[in-house]
PDB file of C-alpha atoms in Angstrom:
ATOM      1  CA  UNK K   1       0.000   0.000   0.000  1.00  0.00           C
ATOM      2  CA  UNK K   2       1.279   3.451  -0.897  1.00  0.00           C
ATOM      3  CA  UNK K   3       1.310   6.106   1.798  1.00  0.00           C
ATOM      4  CA  UNK K   4       2.126   9.661   0.743  1.00  0.00           C
ATOM      5  CA  UNK K   5       3.449  12.174   3.262  1.00  0.00           C
ATOM      6  CA  UNK K   6       4.467  15.831   3.152  1.00  0.00           C
ATOM      7  CA  UNK K   7       5.255  18.540   5.652  1.00  0.00           C
ATOM      8  CA  UNK K   8       5.270  22.253   5.230  1.00  0.00           C
ATOM      9  CA  UNK K   9       5.747  25.559   6.931  1.00  0.00           C
ATOM     10  CA  UNK K  10       3.489  28.552   6.489  1.00  0.00           C
ATOM     11  CA  UNK K  11       3.413  31.865   8.331  1.00  0.00           C
ATOM     12  CA  UNK K  12       1.060  30.242  10.867  1.00  0.00           C
ATOM     13  CA  UNK K  13       3.485  27.428  11.626  1.00  0.00           C
ATOM     14  CA  UNK K  14       4.167  23.860  10.619  1.00  0.00           C
ATOM     15  CA  UNK K  15       1.671  21.449   9.087  1.00  0.00           C
ATOM     16  CA  UNK K  16       1.662  18.028   7.476  1.00  0.00           C
ATOM     17  CA  UNK K  17      -0.521  15.727   5.403  1.00  0.00           C
ATOM     18  CA  UNK K  18      -0.598  11.969   4.996  1.00  0.00           C
ATOM     19  CA  UNK K  19      -2.646  10.188   2.322  1.00  0.00           C
ATOM     20  CA  UNK K  20      -3.455   6.549   3.020  1.00  0.00           C
ATOM     21  CA  UNK K  21      -6.009   4.517   1.088  1.00  0.00           C
ATOM     22  CA  UNK K  22      -7.581   7.610  -0.438  1.00  0.00           C
ATOM     23  CA  UNK K  23      -8.061   9.258   2.964  1.00  0.00           C
ATOM     24  CA  UNK K  24      -6.332  12.565   3.616  1.00  0.00           C
ATOM     25  CA  UNK K  25      -5.079  13.273   7.127  1.00  0.00           C
ATOM     26  CA  UNK K  26      -4.065  16.904   7.567  1.00  0.00           C
ATOM     27  CA  UNK K  27      -2.730  18.389  10.780  1.00  0.00           C
ATOM     28  CA  UNK K  28      -2.174  22.122  10.988  1.00  0.00           C
ATOM     29  CA  UNK K  29      -1.032  24.528  13.670  1.00  0.00           C
ATOM     30  CA  UNK K  30       1.897  22.398  14.817  1.00  0.00           C
ATOM     31  CA  UNK K  31       3.586  25.505  16.119  1.00  0.00           C
ATOM     32  CA  UNK K  32       6.809  27.178  15.122  1.00  0.00           C
ATOM     33  CA  UNK K  33       9.527  25.219  13.401  1.00  0.00           C
ATOM     34  CA  UNK K  34      11.105  24.625  10.041  1.00  0.00           C
ATOM     35  CA  UNK K  35       9.931  22.958   6.877  1.00  0.00           C
ATOM     36  CA  UNK K  36      12.466  20.171   7.540  1.00  0.00           C
ATOM     37  CA  UNK K  37      10.999  19.536  10.988  1.00  0.00           C
ATOM     38  CA  UNK K  38       7.532  19.446   9.416  1.00  0.00           C
ATOM     39  CA  UNK K  39       8.767  16.832   6.932  1.00  0.00           C
ATOM     40  CA  UNK K  40      10.072  14.689   9.797  1.00  0.00           C
ATOM     41  CA  UNK K  41       6.726  15.033  11.604  1.00  0.00           C
ATOM     42  CA  UNK K  42       4.951  13.937   8.412  1.00  0.00           C
ATOM     43  CA  UNK K  43       7.202  10.864   8.126  1.00  0.00           C
ATOM     44  CA  UNK K  44       6.556  10.004  11.784  1.00  0.00           C
ATOM     45  CA  UNK K  45       2.787  10.349  11.272  1.00  0.00           C
ATOM     46  CA  UNK K  46       2.866   8.226   8.103  1.00  0.00           C
ATOM     47  CA  UNK K  47       4.834   5.495   9.883  1.00  0.00           C
ATOM     48  CA  UNK K  48       2.380   5.495  12.783  1.00  0.00           C
ATOM     49  CA  UNK K  49      -0.581   5.249  10.408  1.00  0.00           C
ATOM     50  CA  UNK K  50       1.052   2.388   8.489  1.00  0.00           C
ATOM     51  CA  UNK K  51       1.604   0.494  11.726  1.00  0.00           C
ATOM     52  CA  UNK K  52      -1.916   1.205  13.022  1.00  0.00           C
ATOM     53  CA  UNK K  53      -3.384  -0.056   9.743  1.00  0.00           C
ATOM     54  CA  UNK K  54      -1.278  -3.221   9.990  1.00  0.00           C
ATOM     55  CA  UNK K  55      -0.229  -2.965   6.365  1.00  0.00           C
ATOM     56  CA  UNK K  56       1.604  -6.059   5.133  1.00  0.00           C
ATOM     57  CA  UNK K  57       3.500  -4.213   2.411  1.00  0.00           C
ATOM     58  CA  UNK K  58       3.877  -0.495   3.070  1.00  0.00           C
ATOM     59  CA  UNK K  59       5.771   1.963   0.920  1.00  0.00           C
ATOM     60  CA  UNK K  60       6.047   5.501   2.265  1.00  0.00           C
ATOM     61  CA  UNK K  61       6.444   8.114  -0.442  1.00  0.00           C
ATOM     62  CA  UNK K  62       7.662  11.647   0.192  1.00  0.00           C
ATOM     63  CA  UNK K  63       9.301  14.486  -1.700  1.00  0.00           C
ATOM     64  CA  UNK K  64      11.778  15.566   1.000  1.00  0.00           C
ATOM     65  CA  UNK K  65      14.963  13.992  -0.377  1.00  0.00           C
ATOM     66  CA  UNK K  66      17.065  15.098   2.619  1.00  0.00           C
ATOM     67  CA  UNK K  67      14.731  13.584   5.227  1.00  0.00           C
ATOM     68  CA  UNK K  68      14.430  10.326   3.314  1.00  0.00           C
ATOM     69  CA  UNK K  69      18.211  10.077   2.862  1.00  0.00           C
ATOM     70  CA  UNK K  70      18.701  10.754   6.580  1.00  0.00           C
ATOM     71  CA  UNK K  71      16.068   8.196   7.588  1.00  0.00           C
ATOM     72  CA  UNK K  72      17.673   5.566   5.344  1.00  0.00           C
ATOM     73  CA  UNK K  73      21.111   6.244   6.829  1.00  0.00           C
ATOM     74  CA  UNK K  74      22.519   7.507   3.544  1.00  0.00           C
ATOM     75  CA  UNK K  75      23.534  10.887   4.984  1.00  0.00           C
ATOM     76  CA  UNK K  76      24.229  12.226   8.454  1.00  0.00           C
ATOM     77  CA  UNK K  77      21.300  13.530  10.454  1.00  0.00           C
ATOM     78  CA  UNK K  78      21.984  17.130  11.500  1.00  0.00           C
ATOM     79  CA  UNK K  79      21.888  17.841  15.243  1.00  0.00           C
ATOM     80  CA  UNK K  80      18.694  19.893  14.869  1.00  0.00           C
ATOM     81  CA  UNK K  81      16.786  16.789  13.696  1.00  0.00           C
ATOM     82  CA  UNK K  82      18.313  14.004  15.757  1.00  0.00           C
ATOM     83  CA  UNK K  83      15.334  13.968  18.142  1.00  0.00           C
ATOM     84  CA  UNK K  84      12.893  13.443  15.259  1.00  0.00           C
ATOM     85  CA  UNK K  85      15.170  10.790  13.727  1.00  0.00           C
ATOM     86  CA  UNK K  86      15.378   8.943  17.042  1.00  0.00           C
ATOM     87  CA  UNK K  87      11.609   9.095  17.519  1.00  0.00           C
ATOM     88  CA  UNK K  88      11.070   7.748  13.999  1.00  0.00           C
ATOM     89  CA  UNK K  89      13.713   5.033  14.479  1.00  0.00           C
ATOM     90  CA  UNK K  90      12.015   3.830  17.663  1.00  0.00           C
ATOM     91  CA  UNK K  91       8.545   3.564  16.130  1.00  0.00           C
ATOM     92  CA  UNK K  92       7.130   0.099  15.497  1.00  0.00           C
ATOM     93  CA  UNK K  93       6.929  -0.784  11.822  1.00  0.00           C
ATOM     94  CA  UNK K  94       4.001  -2.460  10.124  1.00  0.00           C
ATOM     95  CA  UNK K  95       4.371  -6.209   9.516  1.00  0.00           C
ATOM     96  CA  UNK K  96       5.997  -7.387   6.305  1.00  0.00           C
ATOM     97  CA  UNK K  97       7.940  -5.169   3.950  1.00  0.00           C
ATOM     98  CA  UNK K  98       8.381  -1.523   4.890  1.00  0.00           C
ATOM     99  CA  UNK K  99       9.947   0.798   2.334  1.00  0.00           C
ATOM    100  CA  UNK K 100      10.688   4.495   2.146  1.00  0.00           C
ATOM    101  CA  UNK K 101      11.077   6.200  -1.224  1.00  0.00           C
ATOM    102  CA  UNK K 102      11.611   9.643  -2.677  1.00  0.00           C
ATOM    103  CA  UNK K 103       9.193  10.897  -5.332  1.00  0.00           C
ATOM    104  CA  UNK K 104       8.828  14.135  -7.256  1.00  0.00           C
ATOM    105  CA  UNK K 105       6.859  16.908  -5.621  1.00  0.00           C
ATOM    106  CA  UNK K 106       4.314  16.810  -8.447  1.00  0.00           C
ATOM    107  CA  UNK K 107       3.614  13.124  -7.678  1.00  0.00           C
ATOM    108  CA  UNK K 108       3.108  13.619  -3.943  1.00  0.00           C
ATOM    109  CA  UNK K 109      -0.610  13.376  -3.197  1.00  0.00           C
ATOM    110  CA  UNK K 110      -0.020  14.620   0.355  1.00  0.00           C
ATOM    111  CA  UNK K 111       1.707  17.763  -0.915  1.00  0.00           C
ATOM    112  CA  UNK K 112      -1.101  18.331  -3.382  1.00  0.00           C
ATOM    113  CA  UNK K 113      -3.613  17.975  -0.533  1.00  0.00           C
ATOM    114  CA  UNK K 114      -1.746  20.549   1.582  1.00  0.00           C
ATOM    115  CA  UNK K 115      -1.789  23.029  -1.289  1.00  0.00           C
ATOM    116  CA  UNK K 116      -5.490  22.648  -2.144  1.00  0.00           C
ATOM    117  CA  UNK K 117      -7.590  25.581  -0.927  1.00  0.00           C
ATOM    118  CA  UNK K 118     -10.630  23.350  -0.314  1.00  0.00           C
ATOM    119  CA  UNK K 119      -8.598  21.239   2.109  1.00  0.00           C
ATOM    120  CA  UNK K 120      -6.856  24.186   3.755  1.00  0.00           C
ATOM    121  CA  UNK K 121      -9.534  24.334   6.431  1.00  0.00           C
ATOM    122  CA  UNK K 122      -9.776  20.615   7.183  1.00  0.00           C
ATOM    123  CA  UNK K 123      -7.822  18.848   9.889  1.00  0.00           C
ATOM    124  CA  UNK K 124      -7.758  15.396  11.251  1.00  0.00           C
TER     125      UNK K 124
END
């Protein structure tokens, strides 16, 4: 099952979206922070949702190349994001295969959901 995730930062603070099985989960007003922190929070939320759904074959798809490379151990995690990395590393994974992949921004359904004006007001 494909799970799309994306985090962002607007003048009002951080936000993220996760799309799983056609359902959009958007959380806004996460407080001050950076777009990179928001991306980590989106990855954490997507991992939690994958585990809660008990997916046997989960592939998490995001457009934040740096966060994905850090999570996969391909590059060093900067000190500012070690807490998020540790939290993500400690999360239980869904059963079966669990993959994390980078996709283009234009392919990221979660990023598209965050940008849509009709969904700007929804949370959940």
